PDB file of C-alpha atoms in Angstrom:
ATOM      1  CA  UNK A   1       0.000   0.000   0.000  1.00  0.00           C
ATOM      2  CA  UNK A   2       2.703   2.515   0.333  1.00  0.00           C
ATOM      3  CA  UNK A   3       3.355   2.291  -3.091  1.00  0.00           C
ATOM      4  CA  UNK A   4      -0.003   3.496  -4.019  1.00  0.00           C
ATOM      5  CA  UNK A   5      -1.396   6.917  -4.178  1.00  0.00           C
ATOM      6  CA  UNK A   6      -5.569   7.843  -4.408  1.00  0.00           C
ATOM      7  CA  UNK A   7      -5.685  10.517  -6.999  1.00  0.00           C
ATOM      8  CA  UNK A   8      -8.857  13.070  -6.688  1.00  0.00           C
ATOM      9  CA  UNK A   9      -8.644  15.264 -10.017  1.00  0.00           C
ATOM     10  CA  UNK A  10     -10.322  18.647 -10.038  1.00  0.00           C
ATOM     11  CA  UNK A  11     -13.648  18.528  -7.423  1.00  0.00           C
ATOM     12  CA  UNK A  12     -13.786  22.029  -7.354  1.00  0.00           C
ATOM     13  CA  UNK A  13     -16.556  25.052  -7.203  1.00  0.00           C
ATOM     14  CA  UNK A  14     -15.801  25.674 -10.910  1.00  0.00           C
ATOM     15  CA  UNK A  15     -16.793  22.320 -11.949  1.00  0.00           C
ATOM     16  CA  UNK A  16     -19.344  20.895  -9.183  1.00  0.00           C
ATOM     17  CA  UNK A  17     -20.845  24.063  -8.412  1.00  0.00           C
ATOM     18  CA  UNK A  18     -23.970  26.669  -9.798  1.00  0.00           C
ATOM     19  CA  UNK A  19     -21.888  29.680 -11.192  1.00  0.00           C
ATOM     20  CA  UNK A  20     -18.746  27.755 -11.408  1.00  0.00           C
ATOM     21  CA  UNK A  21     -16.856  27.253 -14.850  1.00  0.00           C
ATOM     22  CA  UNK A  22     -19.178  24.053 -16.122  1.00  0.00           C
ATOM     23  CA  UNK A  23     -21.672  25.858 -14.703  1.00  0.00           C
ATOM     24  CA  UNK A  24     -21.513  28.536 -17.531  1.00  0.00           C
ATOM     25  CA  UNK A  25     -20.027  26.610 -19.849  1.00  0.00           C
ATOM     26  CA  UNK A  26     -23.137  24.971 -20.352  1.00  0.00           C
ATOM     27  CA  UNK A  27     -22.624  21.302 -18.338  1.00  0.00           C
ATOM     28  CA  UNK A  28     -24.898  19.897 -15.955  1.00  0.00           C
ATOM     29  CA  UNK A  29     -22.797  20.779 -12.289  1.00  0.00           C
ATOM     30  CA  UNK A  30     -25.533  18.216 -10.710  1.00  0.00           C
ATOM     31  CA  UNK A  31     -24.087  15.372 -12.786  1.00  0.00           C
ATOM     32  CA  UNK A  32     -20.418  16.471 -11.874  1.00  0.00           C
ATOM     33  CA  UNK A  33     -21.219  16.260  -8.392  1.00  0.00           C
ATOM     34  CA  UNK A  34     -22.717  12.495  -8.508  1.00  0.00           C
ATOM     35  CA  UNK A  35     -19.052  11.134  -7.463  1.00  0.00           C
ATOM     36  CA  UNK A  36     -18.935  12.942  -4.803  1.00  0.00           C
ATOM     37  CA  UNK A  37     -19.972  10.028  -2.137  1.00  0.00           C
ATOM     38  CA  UNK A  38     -18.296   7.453  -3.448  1.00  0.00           C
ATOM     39  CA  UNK A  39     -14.819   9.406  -3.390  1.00  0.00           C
ATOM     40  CA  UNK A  40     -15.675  10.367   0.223  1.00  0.00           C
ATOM     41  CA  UNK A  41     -15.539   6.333   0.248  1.00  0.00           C
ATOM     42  CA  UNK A  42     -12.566   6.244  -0.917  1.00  0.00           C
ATOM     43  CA  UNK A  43     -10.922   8.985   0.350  1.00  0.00           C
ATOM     44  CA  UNK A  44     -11.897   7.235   3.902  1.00  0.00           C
ATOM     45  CA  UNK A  45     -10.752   3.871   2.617  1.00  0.00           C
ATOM     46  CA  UNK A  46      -7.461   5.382   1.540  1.00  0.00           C
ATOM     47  CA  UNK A  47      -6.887   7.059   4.533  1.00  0.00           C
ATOM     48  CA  UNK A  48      -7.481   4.352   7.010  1.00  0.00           C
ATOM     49  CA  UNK A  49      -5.156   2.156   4.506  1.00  0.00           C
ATOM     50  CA  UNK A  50      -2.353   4.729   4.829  1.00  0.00           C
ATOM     51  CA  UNK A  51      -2.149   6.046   1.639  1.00  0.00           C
ATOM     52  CA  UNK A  52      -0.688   8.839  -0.006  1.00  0.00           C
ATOM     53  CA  UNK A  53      -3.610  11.144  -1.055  1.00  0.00           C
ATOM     54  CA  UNK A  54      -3.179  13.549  -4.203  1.00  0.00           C
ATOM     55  CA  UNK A  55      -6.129  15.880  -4.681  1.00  0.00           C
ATOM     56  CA  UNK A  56      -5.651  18.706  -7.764  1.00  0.00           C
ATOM     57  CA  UNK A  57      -6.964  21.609  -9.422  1.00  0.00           C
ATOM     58  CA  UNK A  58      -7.239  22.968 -12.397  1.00  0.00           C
ATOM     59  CA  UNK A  59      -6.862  26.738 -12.961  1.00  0.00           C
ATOM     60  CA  UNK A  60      -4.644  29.600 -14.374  1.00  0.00           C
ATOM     61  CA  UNK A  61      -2.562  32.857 -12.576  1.00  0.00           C
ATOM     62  CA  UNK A  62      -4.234  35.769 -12.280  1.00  0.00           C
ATOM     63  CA  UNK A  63      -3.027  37.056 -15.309  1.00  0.00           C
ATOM     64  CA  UNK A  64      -3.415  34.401 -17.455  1.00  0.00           C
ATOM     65  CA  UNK A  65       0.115  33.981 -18.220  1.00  0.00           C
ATOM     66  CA  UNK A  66      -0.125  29.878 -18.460  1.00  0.00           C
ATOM     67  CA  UNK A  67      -2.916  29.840 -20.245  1.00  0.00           C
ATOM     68  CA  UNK A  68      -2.221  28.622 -23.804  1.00  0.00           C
ATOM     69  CA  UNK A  69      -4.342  30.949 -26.399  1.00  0.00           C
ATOM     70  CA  UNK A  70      -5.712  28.042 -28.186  1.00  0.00           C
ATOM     71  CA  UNK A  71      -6.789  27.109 -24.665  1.00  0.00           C
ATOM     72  CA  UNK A  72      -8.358  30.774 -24.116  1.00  0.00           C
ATOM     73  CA  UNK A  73      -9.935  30.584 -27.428  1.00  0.00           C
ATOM     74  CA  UNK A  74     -11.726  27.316 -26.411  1.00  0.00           C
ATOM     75  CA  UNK A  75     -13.073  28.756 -23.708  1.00  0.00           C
ATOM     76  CA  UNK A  76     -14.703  31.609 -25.167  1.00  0.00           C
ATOM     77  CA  UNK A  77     -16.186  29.462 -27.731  1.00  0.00           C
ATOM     78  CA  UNK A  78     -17.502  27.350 -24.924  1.00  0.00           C
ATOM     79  CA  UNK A  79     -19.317  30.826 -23.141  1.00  0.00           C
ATOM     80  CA  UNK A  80     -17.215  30.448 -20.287  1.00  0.00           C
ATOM     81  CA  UNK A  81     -14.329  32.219 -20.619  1.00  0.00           C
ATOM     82  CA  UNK A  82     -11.359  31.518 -18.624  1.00  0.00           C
ATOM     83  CA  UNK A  83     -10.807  34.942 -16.388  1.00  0.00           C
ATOM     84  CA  UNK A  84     -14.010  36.290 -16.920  1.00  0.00           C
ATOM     85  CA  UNK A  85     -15.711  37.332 -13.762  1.00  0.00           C
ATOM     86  CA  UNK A  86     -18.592  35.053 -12.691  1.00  0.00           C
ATOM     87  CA  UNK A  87     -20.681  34.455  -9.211  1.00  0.00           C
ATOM     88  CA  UNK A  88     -17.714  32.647  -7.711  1.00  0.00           C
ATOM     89  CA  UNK A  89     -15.298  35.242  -9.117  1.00  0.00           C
ATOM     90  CA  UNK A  90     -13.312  35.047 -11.826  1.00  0.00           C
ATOM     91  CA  UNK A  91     -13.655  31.431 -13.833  1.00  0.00           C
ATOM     92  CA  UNK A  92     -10.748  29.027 -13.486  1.00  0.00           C
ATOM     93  CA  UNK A  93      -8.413  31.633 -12.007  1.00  0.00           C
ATOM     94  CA  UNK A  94      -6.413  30.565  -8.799  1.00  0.00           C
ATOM     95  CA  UNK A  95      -7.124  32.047  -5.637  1.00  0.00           C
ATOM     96  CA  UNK A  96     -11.093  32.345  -6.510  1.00  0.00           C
ATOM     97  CA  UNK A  97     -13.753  31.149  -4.675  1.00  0.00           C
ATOM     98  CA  UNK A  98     -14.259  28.667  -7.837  1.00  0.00           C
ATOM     99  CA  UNK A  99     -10.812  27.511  -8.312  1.00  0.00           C
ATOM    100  CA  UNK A 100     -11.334  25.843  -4.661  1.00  0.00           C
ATOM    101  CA  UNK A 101     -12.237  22.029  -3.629  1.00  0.00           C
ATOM    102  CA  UNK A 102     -16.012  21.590  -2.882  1.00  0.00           C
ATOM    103  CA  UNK A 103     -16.508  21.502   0.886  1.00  0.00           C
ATOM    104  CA  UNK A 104     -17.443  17.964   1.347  1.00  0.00           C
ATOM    105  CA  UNK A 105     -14.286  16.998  -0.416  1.00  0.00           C
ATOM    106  CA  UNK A 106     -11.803  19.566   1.217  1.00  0.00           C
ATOM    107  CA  UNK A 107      -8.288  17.693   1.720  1.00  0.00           C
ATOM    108  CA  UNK A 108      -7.215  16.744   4.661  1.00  0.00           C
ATOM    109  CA  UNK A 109      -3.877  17.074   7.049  1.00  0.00           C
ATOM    110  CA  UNK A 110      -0.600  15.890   5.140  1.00  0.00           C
ATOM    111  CA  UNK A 111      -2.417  15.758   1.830  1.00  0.00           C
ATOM    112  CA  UNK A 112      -1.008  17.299  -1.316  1.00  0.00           C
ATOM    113  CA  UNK A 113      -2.672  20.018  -3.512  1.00  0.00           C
ATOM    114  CA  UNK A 114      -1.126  20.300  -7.044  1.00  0.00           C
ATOM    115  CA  UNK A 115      -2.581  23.234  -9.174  1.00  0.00           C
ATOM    116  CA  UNK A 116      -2.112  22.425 -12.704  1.00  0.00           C
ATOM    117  CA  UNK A 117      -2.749  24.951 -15.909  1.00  0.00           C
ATOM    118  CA  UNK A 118      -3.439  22.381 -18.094  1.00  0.00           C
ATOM    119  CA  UNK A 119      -6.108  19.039 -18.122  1.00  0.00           C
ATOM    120  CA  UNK A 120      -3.306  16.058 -17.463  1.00  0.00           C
ATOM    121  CA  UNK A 121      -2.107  16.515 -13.644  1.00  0.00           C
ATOM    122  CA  UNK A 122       1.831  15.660 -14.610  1.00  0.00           C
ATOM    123  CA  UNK A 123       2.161  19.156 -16.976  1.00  0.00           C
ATOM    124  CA  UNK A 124       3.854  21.240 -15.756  1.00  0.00           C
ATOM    125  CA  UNK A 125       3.363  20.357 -12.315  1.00  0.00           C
ATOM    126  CA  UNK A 126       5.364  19.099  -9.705  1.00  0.00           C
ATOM    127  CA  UNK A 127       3.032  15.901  -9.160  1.00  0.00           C
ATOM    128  CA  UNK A 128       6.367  13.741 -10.321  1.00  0.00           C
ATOM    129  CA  UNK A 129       8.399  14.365  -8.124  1.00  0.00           C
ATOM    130  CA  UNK A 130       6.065  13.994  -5.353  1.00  0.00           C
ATOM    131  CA  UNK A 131       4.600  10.274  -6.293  1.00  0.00           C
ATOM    132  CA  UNK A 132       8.733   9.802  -7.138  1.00  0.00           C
ATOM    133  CA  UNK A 133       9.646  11.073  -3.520  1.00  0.00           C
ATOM    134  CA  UNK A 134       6.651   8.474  -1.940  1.00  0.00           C
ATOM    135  CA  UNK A 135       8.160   5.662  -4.057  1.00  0.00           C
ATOM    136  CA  UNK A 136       4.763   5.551  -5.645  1.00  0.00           C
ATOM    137  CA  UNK A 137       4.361   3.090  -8.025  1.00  0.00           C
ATOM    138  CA  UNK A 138       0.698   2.466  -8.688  1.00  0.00           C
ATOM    139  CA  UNK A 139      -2.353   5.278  -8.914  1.00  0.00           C
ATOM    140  CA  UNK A 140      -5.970   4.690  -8.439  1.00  0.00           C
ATOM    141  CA  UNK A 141      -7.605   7.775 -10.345  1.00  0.00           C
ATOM    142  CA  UNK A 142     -11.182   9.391 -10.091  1.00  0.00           C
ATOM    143  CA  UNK A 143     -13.156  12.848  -9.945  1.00  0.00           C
ATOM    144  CA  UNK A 144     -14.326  15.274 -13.028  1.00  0.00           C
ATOM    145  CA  UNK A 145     -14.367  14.963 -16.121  1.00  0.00           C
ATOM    146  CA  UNK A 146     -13.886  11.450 -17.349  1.00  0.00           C
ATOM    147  CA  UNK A 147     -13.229  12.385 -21.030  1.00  0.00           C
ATOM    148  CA  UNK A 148     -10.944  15.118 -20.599  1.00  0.00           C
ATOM    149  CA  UNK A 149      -8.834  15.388 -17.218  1.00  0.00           C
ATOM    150  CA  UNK A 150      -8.948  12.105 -15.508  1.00  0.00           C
ATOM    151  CA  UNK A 151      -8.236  10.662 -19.012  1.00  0.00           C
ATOM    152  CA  UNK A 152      -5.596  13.211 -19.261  1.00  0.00           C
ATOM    153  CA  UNK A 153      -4.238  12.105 -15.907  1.00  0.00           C
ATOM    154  CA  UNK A 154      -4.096   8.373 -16.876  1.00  0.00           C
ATOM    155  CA  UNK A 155      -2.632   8.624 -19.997  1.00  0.00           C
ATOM    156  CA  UNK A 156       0.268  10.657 -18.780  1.00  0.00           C
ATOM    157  CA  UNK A 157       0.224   8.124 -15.725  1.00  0.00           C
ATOM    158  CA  UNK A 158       0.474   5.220 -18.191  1.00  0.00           C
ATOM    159  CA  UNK A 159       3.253   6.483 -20.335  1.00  0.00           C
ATOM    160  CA  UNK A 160       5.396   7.014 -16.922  1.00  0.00           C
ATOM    161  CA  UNK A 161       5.321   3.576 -16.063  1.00  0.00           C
ATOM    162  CA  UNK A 162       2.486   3.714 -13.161  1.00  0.00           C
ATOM    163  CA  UNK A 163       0.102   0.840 -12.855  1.00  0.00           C
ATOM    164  CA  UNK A 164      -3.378   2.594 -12.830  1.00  0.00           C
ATOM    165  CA  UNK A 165      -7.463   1.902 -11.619  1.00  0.00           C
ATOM    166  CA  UNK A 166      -9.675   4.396 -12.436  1.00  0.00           C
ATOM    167  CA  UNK A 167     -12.819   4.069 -10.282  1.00  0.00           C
ATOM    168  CA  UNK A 168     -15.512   4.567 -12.749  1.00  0.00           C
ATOM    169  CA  UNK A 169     -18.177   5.127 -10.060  1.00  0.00           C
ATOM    170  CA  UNK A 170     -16.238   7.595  -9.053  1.00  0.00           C
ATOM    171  CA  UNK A 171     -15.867   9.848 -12.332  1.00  0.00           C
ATOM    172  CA  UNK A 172     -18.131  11.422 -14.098  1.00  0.00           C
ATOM    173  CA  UNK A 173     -18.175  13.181 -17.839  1.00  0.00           C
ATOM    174  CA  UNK A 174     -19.665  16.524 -19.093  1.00  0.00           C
ATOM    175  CA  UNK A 175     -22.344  14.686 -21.100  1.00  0.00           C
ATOM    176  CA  UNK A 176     -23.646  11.373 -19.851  1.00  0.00           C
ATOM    177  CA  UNK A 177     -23.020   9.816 -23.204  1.00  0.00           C
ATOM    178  CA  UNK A 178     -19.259  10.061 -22.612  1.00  0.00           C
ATOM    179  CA  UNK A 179     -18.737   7.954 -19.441  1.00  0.00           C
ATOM    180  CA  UNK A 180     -19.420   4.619 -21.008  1.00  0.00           C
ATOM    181  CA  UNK A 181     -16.691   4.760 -23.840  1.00  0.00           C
ATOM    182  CA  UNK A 182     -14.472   6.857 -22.360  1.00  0.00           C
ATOM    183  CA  UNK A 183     -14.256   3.518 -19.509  1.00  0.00           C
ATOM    184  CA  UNK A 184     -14.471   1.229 -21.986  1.00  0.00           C
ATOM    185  CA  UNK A 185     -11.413   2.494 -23.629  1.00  0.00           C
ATOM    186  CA  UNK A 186      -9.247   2.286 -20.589  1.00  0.00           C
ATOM    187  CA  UNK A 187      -9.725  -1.442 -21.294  1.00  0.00           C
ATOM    188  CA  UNK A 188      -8.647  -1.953 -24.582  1.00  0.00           C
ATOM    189  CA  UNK A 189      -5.501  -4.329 -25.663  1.00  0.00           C
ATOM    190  CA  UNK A 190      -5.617  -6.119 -22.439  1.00  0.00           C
ATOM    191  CA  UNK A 191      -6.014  -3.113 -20.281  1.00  0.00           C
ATOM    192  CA  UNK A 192      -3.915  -0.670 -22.269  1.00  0.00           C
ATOM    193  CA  UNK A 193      -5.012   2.349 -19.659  1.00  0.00           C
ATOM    194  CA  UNK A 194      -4.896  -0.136 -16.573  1.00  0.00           C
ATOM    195  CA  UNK A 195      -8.339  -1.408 -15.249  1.00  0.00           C
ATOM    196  CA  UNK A 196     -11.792  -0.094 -14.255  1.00  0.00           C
ATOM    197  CA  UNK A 197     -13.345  -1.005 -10.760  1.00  0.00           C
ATOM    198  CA  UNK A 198     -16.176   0.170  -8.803  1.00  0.00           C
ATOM    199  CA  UNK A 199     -15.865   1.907  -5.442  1.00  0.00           C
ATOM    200  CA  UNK A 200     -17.325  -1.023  -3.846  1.00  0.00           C
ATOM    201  CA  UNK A 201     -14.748  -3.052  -5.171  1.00  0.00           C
ATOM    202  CA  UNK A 202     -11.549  -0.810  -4.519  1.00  0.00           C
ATOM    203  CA  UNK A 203     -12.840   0.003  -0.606  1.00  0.00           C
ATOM    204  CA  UNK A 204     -12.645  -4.184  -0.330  1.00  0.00           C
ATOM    205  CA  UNK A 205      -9.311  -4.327  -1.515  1.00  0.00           C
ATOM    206  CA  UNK A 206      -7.996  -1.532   0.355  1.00  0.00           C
ATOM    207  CA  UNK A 207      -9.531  -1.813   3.973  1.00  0.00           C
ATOM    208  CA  UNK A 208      -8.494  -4.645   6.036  1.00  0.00           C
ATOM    209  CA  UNK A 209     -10.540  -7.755   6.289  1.00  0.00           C
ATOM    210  CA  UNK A 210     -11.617  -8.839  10.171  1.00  0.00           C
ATOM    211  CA  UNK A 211      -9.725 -11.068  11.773  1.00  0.00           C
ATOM    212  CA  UNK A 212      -9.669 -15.057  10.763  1.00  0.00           C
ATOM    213  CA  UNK A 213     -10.936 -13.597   7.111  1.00  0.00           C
ATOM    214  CA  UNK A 214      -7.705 -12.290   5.670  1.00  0.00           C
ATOM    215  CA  UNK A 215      -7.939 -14.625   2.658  1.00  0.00           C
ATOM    216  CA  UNK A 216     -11.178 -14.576   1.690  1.00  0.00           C
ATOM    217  CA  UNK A 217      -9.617 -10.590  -0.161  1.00  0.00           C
ATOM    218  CA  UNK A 218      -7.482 -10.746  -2.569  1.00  0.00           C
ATOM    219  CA  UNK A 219      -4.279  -8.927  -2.037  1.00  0.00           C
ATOM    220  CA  UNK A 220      -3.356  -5.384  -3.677  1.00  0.00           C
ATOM    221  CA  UNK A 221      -1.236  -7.026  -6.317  1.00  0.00           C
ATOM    222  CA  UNK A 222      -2.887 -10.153  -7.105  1.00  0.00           C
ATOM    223  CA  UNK A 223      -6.058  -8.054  -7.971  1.00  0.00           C
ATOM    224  CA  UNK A 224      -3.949  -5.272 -10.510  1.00  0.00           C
ATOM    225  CA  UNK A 225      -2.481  -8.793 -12.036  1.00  0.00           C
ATOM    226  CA  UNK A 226      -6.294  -9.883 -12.715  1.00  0.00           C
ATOM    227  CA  UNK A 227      -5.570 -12.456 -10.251  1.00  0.00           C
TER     228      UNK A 227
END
């Protein structure tokens, strides 16, 4: 287990919240905030199991200076764009009341934040060194959205060398007609992108079985082999 690190990608205001980013972008917030009990789940699960916990953010300076035009341009053809001011100041700009975690998923003591400028969490952040410096060798991935940055989070995951889950219950897209494929591709080629599990399933494999059951469960690495 302490080679494995719970990774909760961008469950902020602007994405899970009325007047957020999404919000005015167009997406249904309500849907983005479905995952929200099952990664208190896991967050519990992953805490009691001793894990290293990664929870990060998407957003941009103040000025704008990291975000790509193309990027900017995006946005505005999306209605929401990046900088402009909206009801939880300005959108996807650090330091706003949107750019921060919803409440019920607020990270705890010991925890790392990693603000990224772009969708995958490894550009140009520091989230590298800090799985590197934890000996990290495996990631279990969920949070908002499915089709753009957890997918951009595994796939930058994958060609690093880390062994990935991505807890599908635990992810949602920007239109429901997304989530299936974009899971369904993780699995590809033998499980090109790693594997999909439920919450149900990861929370048995990483809390502790009682006493006098400890092999009914499989073990951590016997259920990433497929074991």
């Amino acid at each position: 287990m302490s080679a494995t690190a719970l990774v909760v990608i961008d469950m902020q205001r602007d994405f899970c919240s009325p007047g957020g980013y999404a919000d005015s972008a167009g997406m249904d917030v309500q849907r983005l905030r479905e995952p929200i009990a099952n990664i208190q789940r896991l967050l519990q699960a992953a805490r009691s199991a001793g894990l290293l916990v990664v929870h990060t953010r998407e957003g941009h300076l103040p000025d704008l200076s990291d975000c790509p035009p193309a990027k900017l341009a995006r946005s505005v053809a999306a209605g929401a764009p990046i900088g402009s001011q909206g009801p939880l100041g300005r959108l996807l700009v650090r330091g706003e009341q949107g750019h921060d975690f919803v409440d019920a998923l607020r990270p705890g003591a010991g925890e790392f934040v990693i603000d990224k400028p772009g969708y995958g969490a490894f550009h140009h952040t520091r989230l590298a060194q800090v799985l590197a410096a934890h000996d990290v060798e495996r990631l279990i991935l969920c949070g908002v959205t499915t089709e753009v940055c957890v997918h951009s989070t595994l796939r930058e995951a994958v060609d690093r060398g880390f062994a990935c889950t991505t807890v599908g219950d635990a992810t949602a897209a920007s239109d429901p007609a997304l989530q299936a494929p974009a899971l369904a591709m993780i699995g590809v080629e033998g499980g090109i992108f790693g594997r999909v599990r439920s919450t149900a399933e990861l929370v048995a494999e990483l809390v502790p079985p009682p006493d006098g059951v400890a092999g009914q469960l499989t073990t951590w690495g016997q259920a990433f082999s497929g074991a």
